[in-house]
């Protein structure tokens, strides 16, 4: 049986400046300095402007916390005002990059084609994509949430070889559950995550699918994380609001104690 190391990632979105980031990561590192959490991978996704400070802290103190960006340009360099490239993120030793978050799809018109180009850009520069997928409320109400999410998975991974795909992280984030306090029922989340794993098996192989980590995201808190993590196909959480509170995020990382 494949054992997948749970990945708890905090997506800070547009919150915390670089000084606040330093204080926040120090708090997390202090609270997680014992061995209890070693079986869980912990990552933060701060705004671009914080990455250098987070890198300096993590490198200097040899922290086990990983970090990454919330987006990446599909281009390596050039006249793309405001964009941040894969080589820049790689130089900052980012491990992860979130791609296709629903807020990018919604406010920046990111299509599956763009998401796919960004996933390829991440791999080109040695970054691990956290490919975000999930349906809006209307889609859920129409009963098409599984098909919608699987189409996003397929579109995001298009033409990606198995050697790359097997390290991707998929984050299932139903849009209606993001920042709303309406957590998707654990069994409903499991239904979609199991279908995502089935799609990965169809696209690659069962072996590859069994190695890919699938996170749930959307109003995850210390109070609901244990139930979510108890689901067979959920291997971690992508946490927004609750990741801004160090104590709460630490409790989420220690989901086995909740
Ligand atoms: O979008 C999310 C993480 O990427 C989820 O956000 P919330 O945890 O605030 O609902």
mmCIF file of N, CA and C and ligand atoms in Angstrom, residues 9-13 45 98 101-103 130 132 171 173-183 215-221 237-244 252, ligand 1:
data_model
loop_
_atom_site.group_PDB
_atom_site.id
_atom_site.type_symbol
_atom_site.label_atom_id
_atom_site.label_comp_id
_atom_site.label_asym_id
_atom_site.label_seq_id
_atom_site.Cartn_x
_atom_site.Cartn_y
_atom_site.Cartn_z
ATOM 1 N N UNK A 9 -0.766 22.893 3.891
ATOM 2 C CA UNK A 9 -0.202 24.119 3.315
ATOM 3 C C UNK A 9 -1.086 25.314 3.640
ATOM 4 N N UNK A 10 -0.454 26.395 4.033
ATOM 5 C CA UNK A 10 -1.179 27.635 4.329
ATOM 6 C C UNK A 10 -1.069 28.581 3.146
ATOM 7 N N UNK A 11 -2.209 28.856 2.537
ATOM 8 C CA UNK A 11 -2.242 29.853 1.457
ATOM 9 C C UNK A 11 -2.636 31.182 2.093
ATOM 10 N N UNK A 12 -1.656 32.046 2.246
ATOM 11 C CA UNK A 12 -1.905 33.316 2.949
ATOM 12 C C UNK A 12 -2.704 34.300 2.093
ATOM 13 N N UNK A 13 -2.806 34.023 0.814
ATOM 14 C CA UNK A 13 -3.462 34.958 -0.118
ATOM 15 C C UNK A 13 -2.801 36.331 0.029
ATOM 16 N N UNK A 45 2.485 29.433 1.777
ATOM 17 C CA UNK A 45 2.490 30.091 0.470
ATOM 18 C C UNK A 45 2.240 31.587 0.708
ATOM 19 N N UNK A 98 1.283 27.278 -6.010
ATOM 20 C CA UNK A 98 -0.146 27.038 -6.261
ATOM 21 C C UNK A 98 -0.452 27.516 -7.676
ATOM 22 N N UNK A 101 -5.573 28.600 -8.733
ATOM 23 C CA UNK A 101 -6.490 28.829 -7.608
ATOM 24 C C UNK A 101 -7.769 29.468 -8.143
ATOM 25 N N UNK A 102 -8.887 29.169 -7.527
ATOM 26 C CA UNK A 102 -10.165 29.686 -8.064
ATOM 27 C C UNK A 102 -10.178 31.211 -8.107
ATOM 28 N N UNK A 103 -9.417 31.851 -7.193
ATOM 29 C CA UNK A 103 -9.383 33.328 -7.235
ATOM 30 C C UNK A 103 -8.597 33.817 -8.454
ATOM 31 N N UNK A 130 0.922 22.881 -6.985
ATOM 32 C CA UNK A 130 -0.297 22.504 -6.261
ATOM 33 C C UNK A 130 -1.418 22.970 -7.190
ATOM 34 N N UNK A 132 -4.895 23.623 -8.320
ATOM 35 C CA UNK A 132 -6.176 23.843 -7.623
ATOM 36 C C UNK A 132 -7.346 23.666 -8.581
ATOM 37 N N UNK A 171 -5.242 20.130 -5.327
ATOM 38 C CA UNK A 171 -6.048 20.680 -4.223
ATOM 39 C C UNK A 171 -7.484 20.812 -4.698
ATOM 40 N N UNK A 173 -10.781 22.304 -4.122
ATOM 41 C CA UNK A 173 -11.345 23.409 -3.350
ATOM 42 C C UNK A 173 -12.676 23.840 -3.965
ATOM 43 N N UNK A 174 -13.786 23.316 -3.442
ATOM 44 C CA UNK A 174 -15.075 23.774 -3.969
ATOM 45 C C UNK A 174 -15.208 25.278 -3.685
ATOM 46 N N UNK A 175 -15.463 26.045 -4.736
ATOM 47 C CA UNK A 175 -15.419 27.513 -4.620
ATOM 48 C C UNK A 175 -16.381 28.020 -3.550
ATOM 49 N N UNK A 176 -17.537 27.382 -3.429
ATOM 50 C CA UNK A 176 -18.562 27.821 -2.484
ATOM 51 C C UNK A 176 -18.140 27.594 -1.037
ATOM 52 N N UNK A 177 -17.086 26.817 -0.821
ATOM 53 C CA UNK A 177 -16.627 26.544 0.551
ATOM 54 C C UNK A 177 -15.429 27.408 0.934
ATOM 55 N N UNK A 178 -14.944 28.217 -0.015
ATOM 56 C CA UNK A 178 -13.738 29.015 0.253
ATOM 57 C C UNK A 178 -14.111 30.307 0.967
ATOM 58 N N UNK A 179 -13.578 30.468 2.160
ATOM 59 C CA UNK A 179 -13.764 31.704 2.912
ATOM 60 C C UNK A 179 -15.185 31.962 3.353
ATOM 61 N N UNK A 180 -16.039 30.963 3.241
ATOM 62 C CA UNK A 180 -17.457 31.170 3.538
ATOM 63 C C UNK A 180 -17.856 30.565 4.878
ATOM 64 N N UNK A 181 -16.977 29.741 5.440
ATOM 65 C CA UNK A 181 -17.328 29.021 6.658
ATOM 66 C C UNK A 181 -18.152 27.782 6.352
ATOM 67 N N UNK A 182 -18.544 27.609 5.073
ATOM 68 C CA UNK A 182 -19.326 26.417 4.693
ATOM 69 C C UNK A 182 -18.364 25.339 4.250
ATOM 70 N N UNK A 183 -17.964 24.490 5.174
ATOM 71 C CA UNK A 183 -17.046 23.430 4.777
ATOM 72 C C UNK A 183 -17.834 22.372 4.016
ATOM 73 N N UNK A 215 -5.259 17.267 -1.783
ATOM 74 C CA UNK A 215 -5.649 18.056 -0.607
ATOM 75 C C UNK A 215 -7.103 18.500 -0.746
ATOM 76 N N UNK A 216 -7.712 18.779 0.405
ATOM 77 C CA UNK A 216 -9.005 19.461 0.399
ATOM 78 C C UNK A 216 -8.754 20.886 0.868
ATOM 79 N N UNK A 217 -9.469 21.841 0.291
ATOM 80 C CA UNK A 217 -9.385 23.226 0.754
ATOM 81 C C UNK A 217 -10.755 23.860 0.752
ATOM 82 N N UNK A 218 -11.018 24.719 1.733
ATOM 83 C CA UNK A 218 -12.307 25.405 1.835
ATOM 84 C C UNK A 218 -12.782 25.366 3.265
ATOM 85 N N UNK A 219 -12.531 26.482 4.002
ATOM 86 C CA UNK A 219 -12.977 26.615 5.394
ATOM 87 C C UNK A 219 -12.451 25.504 6.319
ATOM 88 N N UNK A 220 -11.217 25.063 6.057
ATOM 89 C CA UNK A 220 -10.611 24.082 6.972
ATOM 90 C C UNK A 220 -10.193 24.794 8.252
ATOM 91 N N UNK A 221 -10.509 24.167 9.380
ATOM 92 C CA UNK A 221 -10.168 24.714 10.697
ATOM 93 C C UNK A 221 -9.742 23.557 11.596
ATOM 94 N N UNK A 237 -4.440 19.439 3.548
ATOM 95 C CA UNK A 237 -5.366 20.557 3.409
ATOM 96 C C UNK A 237 -4.638 21.777 2.877
ATOM 97 N N UNK A 238 -5.360 22.537 2.065
ATOM 98 C CA UNK A 238 -4.872 23.841 1.623
ATOM 99 C C UNK A 238 -5.731 24.841 2.389
ATOM 100 N N UNK A 239 -5.081 25.542 3.295
ATOM 101 C CA UNK A 239 -5.813 26.331 4.290
ATOM 102 C C UNK A 239 -5.637 27.813 4.013
ATOM 103 N N UNK A 240 -6.738 28.538 3.904
ATOM 104 C CA UNK A 240 -6.666 29.986 3.689
ATOM 105 C C UNK A 240 -6.705 30.716 5.019
ATOM 106 N N UNK A 241 -7.877 31.257 5.353
ATOM 107 C CA UNK A 241 -8.047 32.093 6.534
ATOM 108 C C UNK A 241 -7.414 31.543 7.807
ATOM 109 N N UNK A 242 -7.636 30.267 8.096
ATOM 110 C CA UNK A 242 -7.148 29.699 9.358
ATOM 111 C C UNK A 242 -5.628 29.582 9.395
ATOM 112 N N UNK A 243 -4.970 29.718 8.237
ATOM 113 C CA UNK A 243 -3.496 29.624 8.240
ATOM 114 C C UNK A 243 -2.858 30.940 8.674
ATOM 115 N N UNK A 244 -3.664 31.989 8.796
ATOM 116 C CA UNK A 244 -3.128 33.291 9.222
ATOM 117 C C UNK A 244 -3.029 33.381 10.735
ATOM 118 N N UNK A 252 -4.091 22.545 13.108
ATOM 119 C CA UNK A 252 -4.453 21.847 11.866
ATOM 120 C C UNK A 252 -3.327 20.872 11.487
HETATM 121 O O1 LIG B 1 -8.798 29.095 -0.871
HETATM 122 C C1 LIG B 1 -8.418 28.455 0.093
HETATM 123 C C2 LIG B 1 -7.044 27.947 0.175
HETATM 124 O O2 LIG B 1 -6.394 28.057 -1.050
HETATM 125 C C3 LIG B 1 -9.332 28.170 1.225
HETATM 126 O O3 LIG B 1 -9.574 29.353 1.889
HETATM 127 P P1 LIG B 1 -10.317 29.327 3.320
HETATM 128 O O4 LIG B 1 -9.585 28.298 4.152
HETATM 129 O O5 LIG B 1 -10.176 30.716 3.847
HETATM 130 O O6 LIG B 1 -11.730 28.920 3.060
#
